[in-house]
Amino acid sequence: MTEPDRSPPGDELTQRYREASAQDKRRPGAHVREAVRAHAQTVIAAGKASAATGSAPTAPAANQSRWKISALAGLALAGLTGLLVLQYDRGTDEEKDLAFGQPSASAPPAPAPAPAPAPAPAPAPAPA
């Protein structure tokens, strides 16, 4: 269904739209309108018939045990997180620095890059 007209009375833009719409001949004919209404009535009648026969519900029952799997998965995740924290907490300072991506305090400094070798002298031309 269409909504009621909420435009203010005397709105020039709405009035021009209605005039242009009335002049447009590209709208569907009466046979299309009747076909749409017939289909809608068929769908409504089918909905009423299925509701009257008491068809089986499509939603799962509220007492199904699907929540138990979710609860078990949550407990397993909490346990694994606890083990990970415990492993990190019992690690050495070097392992903790490595976990945070910081260089270890006891690690030797990185070696300086070696200087580039001097180019070799060009060979002397052979006497001819």
mmCIF file of C-alpha atoms in Angstrom:
data_model
loop_
_atom_site.group_PDB
_atom_site.id
_atom_site.type_symbol
_atom_site.label_atom_id
_atom_site.label_comp_id
_atom_site.label_asym_id
_atom_site.label_seq_id
_atom_site.Cartn_x
_atom_site.Cartn_y
_atom_site.Cartn_z
ATOM 1 C CA MET A 1 0.000 0.000 0.000
ATOM 2 C CA THR A 2 1.108 3.522 -0.575
ATOM 3 C CA GLU A 3 1.694 5.997 2.184
ATOM 4 C CA PRO A 4 -0.578 9.009 2.516
ATOM 5 C CA ASP A 5 0.626 12.252 1.011
ATOM 6 C CA ARG A 6 2.575 14.157 3.651
ATOM 7 C CA SER A 7 3.633 17.076 1.497
ATOM 8 C CA PRO A 8 2.427 20.493 2.585
ATOM 9 C CA PRO A 9 -0.644 21.728 0.700
ATOM 10 C CA GLY A 10 0.181 23.919 -2.258
ATOM 11 C CA ASP A 11 3.677 22.461 -2.705
ATOM 12 C CA GLU A 12 4.658 23.383 -6.259
ATOM 13 C CA LEU A 13 7.175 20.568 -6.673
ATOM 14 C CA THR A 14 4.656 17.905 -5.636
ATOM 15 C CA GLN A 15 2.042 19.412 -7.933
ATOM 16 C CA ARG A 16 4.430 19.355 -10.914
ATOM 17 C CA TYR A 17 5.376 15.742 -10.142
ATOM 18 C CA ARG A 18 1.734 14.686 -10.151
ATOM 19 C CA GLU A 19 1.102 16.471 -13.447
ATOM 20 C CA ALA A 20 4.113 14.819 -15.076
ATOM 21 C CA SER A 21 3.137 11.434 -13.682
ATOM 22 C CA ALA A 22 -0.395 11.784 -15.055
ATOM 23 C CA GLN A 23 0.982 12.561 -18.534
ATOM 24 C CA ASP A 24 3.386 9.585 -18.521
ATOM 25 C CA LYS A 25 1.823 6.678 -20.431
ATOM 26 C CA ARG A 26 4.556 4.134 -19.548
ATOM 27 C CA ARG A 27 2.834 2.792 -16.455
ATOM 28 C CA PRO A 28 1.589 -0.803 -16.179
ATOM 29 C CA GLY A 29 -1.897 -1.558 -17.401
ATOM 30 C CA ALA A 30 -4.888 -2.715 -15.405
ATOM 31 C CA HIS A 31 -4.146 -6.373 -16.217
ATOM 32 C CA VAL A 32 -0.784 -6.130 -14.408
ATOM 33 C CA ARG A 33 -2.436 -4.576 -11.367
ATOM 34 C CA GLU A 34 -5.010 -7.380 -11.268
ATOM 35 C CA ALA A 35 -2.300 -10.057 -11.622
ATOM 36 C CA VAL A 36 -0.366 -8.582 -8.695
ATOM 37 C CA ARG A 37 -3.482 -8.470 -6.533
ATOM 38 C CA ALA A 38 -4.377 -12.072 -7.427
ATOM 39 C CA HIS A 39 -0.884 -13.253 -6.518
ATOM 40 C CA ALA A 40 -0.983 -11.354 -3.225
ATOM 41 C CA GLN A 41 -4.325 -12.923 -2.353
ATOM 42 C CA THR A 42 -2.916 -16.383 -3.162
ATOM 43 C CA VAL A 43 0.071 -15.798 -0.885
ATOM 44 C CA ILE A 44 -2.167 -14.555 1.927
ATOM 45 C CA ALA A 45 -4.495 -17.550 1.555
ATOM 46 C CA ALA A 46 -1.534 -19.958 1.632
ATOM 47 C CA GLY A 47 -0.235 -18.268 4.784
ATOM 48 C CA LYS A 48 -3.602 -18.579 6.491
ATOM 49 C CA ALA A 49 -3.906 -22.242 5.482
ATOM 50 C CA SER A 50 -0.474 -23.136 6.880
ATOM 51 C CA ALA A 51 -1.209 -21.251 10.103
ATOM 52 C CA ALA A 52 -4.526 -23.068 10.488
ATOM 53 C CA THR A 53 -2.968 -26.528 10.042
ATOM 54 C CA GLY A 54 -0.389 -25.837 12.744
ATOM 55 C CA SER A 55 2.788 -26.443 10.785
ATOM 56 C CA ALA A 56 5.927 -27.432 12.670
ATOM 57 C CA PRO A 57 7.955 -24.534 14.064
ATOM 58 C CA THR A 58 11.172 -23.787 12.227
ATOM 59 C CA ALA A 59 13.003 -22.283 15.210
ATOM 60 C CA PRO A 60 14.899 -24.684 17.481
ATOM 61 C CA ALA A 61 13.348 -25.521 20.801
ATOM 62 C CA ALA A 62 14.436 -23.461 23.781
ATOM 63 C CA ASN A 63 15.507 -26.519 25.747
ATOM 64 C CA GLN A 64 18.008 -27.845 23.200
ATOM 65 C CA SER A 65 21.503 -28.383 24.543
ATOM 66 C CA ARG A 66 23.314 -26.153 22.054
ATOM 67 C CA TRP A 67 24.290 -23.772 24.863
ATOM 68 C CA LYS A 68 26.271 -26.521 26.563
ATOM 69 C CA ILE A 69 28.751 -26.686 23.699
ATOM 70 C CA SER A 70 29.226 -22.906 23.801
ATOM 71 C CA ALA A 71 29.771 -22.976 27.558
ATOM 72 C CA LEU A 72 32.314 -25.794 27.237
ATOM 73 C CA ALA A 73 34.174 -23.923 24.498
ATOM 74 C CA GLY A 74 34.303 -20.798 26.675
ATOM 75 C CA LEU A 75 35.740 -22.740 29.592
ATOM 76 C CA ALA A 76 38.352 -24.353 27.336
ATOM 77 C CA LEU A 77 39.345 -20.949 25.987
ATOM 78 C CA ALA A 78 39.685 -19.535 29.504
ATOM 79 C CA GLY A 79 41.854 -22.511 30.507
ATOM 80 C CA LEU A 80 44.152 -22.150 27.510
ATOM 81 C CA THR A 81 44.502 -18.425 28.159
ATOM 82 C CA GLY A 82 45.444 -19.159 31.767
ATOM 83 C CA LEU A 83 48.108 -21.638 30.655
ATOM 84 C CA LEU A 84 49.557 -19.104 28.220
ATOM 85 C CA VAL A 85 49.762 -16.427 30.925
ATOM 86 C CA LEU A 86 51.337 -18.904 33.331
ATOM 87 C CA GLN A 87 53.955 -19.907 30.762
ATOM 88 C CA TYR A 88 54.808 -16.279 30.094
ATOM 89 C CA ASP A 89 54.932 -15.423 33.807
ATOM 90 C CA ARG A 90 57.333 -18.258 34.616
ATOM 91 C CA GLY A 91 59.680 -17.418 31.733
ATOM 92 C CA THR A 92 63.073 -15.753 32.090
ATOM 93 C CA ASP A 93 63.626 -12.049 31.533
ATOM 94 C CA GLU A 94 65.181 -12.763 28.137
ATOM 95 C CA GLU A 95 62.110 -14.740 27.057
ATOM 96 C CA LYS A 96 59.850 -11.899 28.212
ATOM 97 C CA ASP A 97 61.900 -9.361 26.243
ATOM 98 C CA LEU A 98 61.751 -11.634 23.218
ATOM 99 C CA ALA A 99 57.957 -11.922 23.578
ATOM 100 C CA PHE A 100 57.606 -8.124 23.582
ATOM 101 C CA GLY A 101 59.991 -7.766 20.626
ATOM 102 C CA GLN A 102 62.585 -5.813 22.615
ATOM 103 C CA PRO A 103 66.294 -6.575 22.334
ATOM 104 C CA SER A 104 67.625 -8.518 25.273
ATOM 105 C CA ALA A 105 69.837 -6.610 27.746
ATOM 106 C CA SER A 106 72.395 -9.439 27.823
ATOM 107 C CA ALA A 107 72.534 -9.827 24.045
ATOM 108 C CA PRO A 108 75.762 -8.601 22.419
ATOM 109 C CA PRO A 109 75.403 -5.488 20.284
ATOM 110 C CA ALA A 110 74.910 -6.049 16.602
ATOM 111 C CA PRO A 111 78.228 -6.047 14.684
ATOM 112 C CA ALA A 112 78.977 -3.027 12.552
ATOM 113 C CA PRO A 113 78.752 -3.657 8.833
ATOM 114 C CA ALA A 114 82.067 -4.526 7.211
ATOM 115 C CA PRO A 115 83.600 -1.846 4.993
ATOM 116 C CA ALA A 116 83.330 -2.417 1.266
ATOM 117 C CA PRO A 117 86.483 -3.926 -0.269
ATOM 118 C CA ALA A 118 88.644 -1.671 -2.420
ATOM 119 C CA PRO A 119 88.250 -2.265 -6.146
ATOM 120 C CA ALA A 120 90.942 -4.451 -7.697
ATOM 121 C CA PRO A 121 93.388 -2.697 -10.056
ATOM 122 C CA ALA A 122 92.768 -3.228 -13.738
ATOM 123 C CA PRO A 123 95.143 -5.765 -15.339
ATOM 124 C CA ALA A 124 97.908 -4.300 -17.468
ATOM 125 C CA PRO A 125 97.558 -4.806 -21.200
ATOM 126 C CA ALA A 126 99.747 -7.583 -22.610
ATOM 127 C CA PRO A 127 102.634 -6.511 -24.890
ATOM 128 C CA ALA A 128 101.953 -7.231 -28.510
#
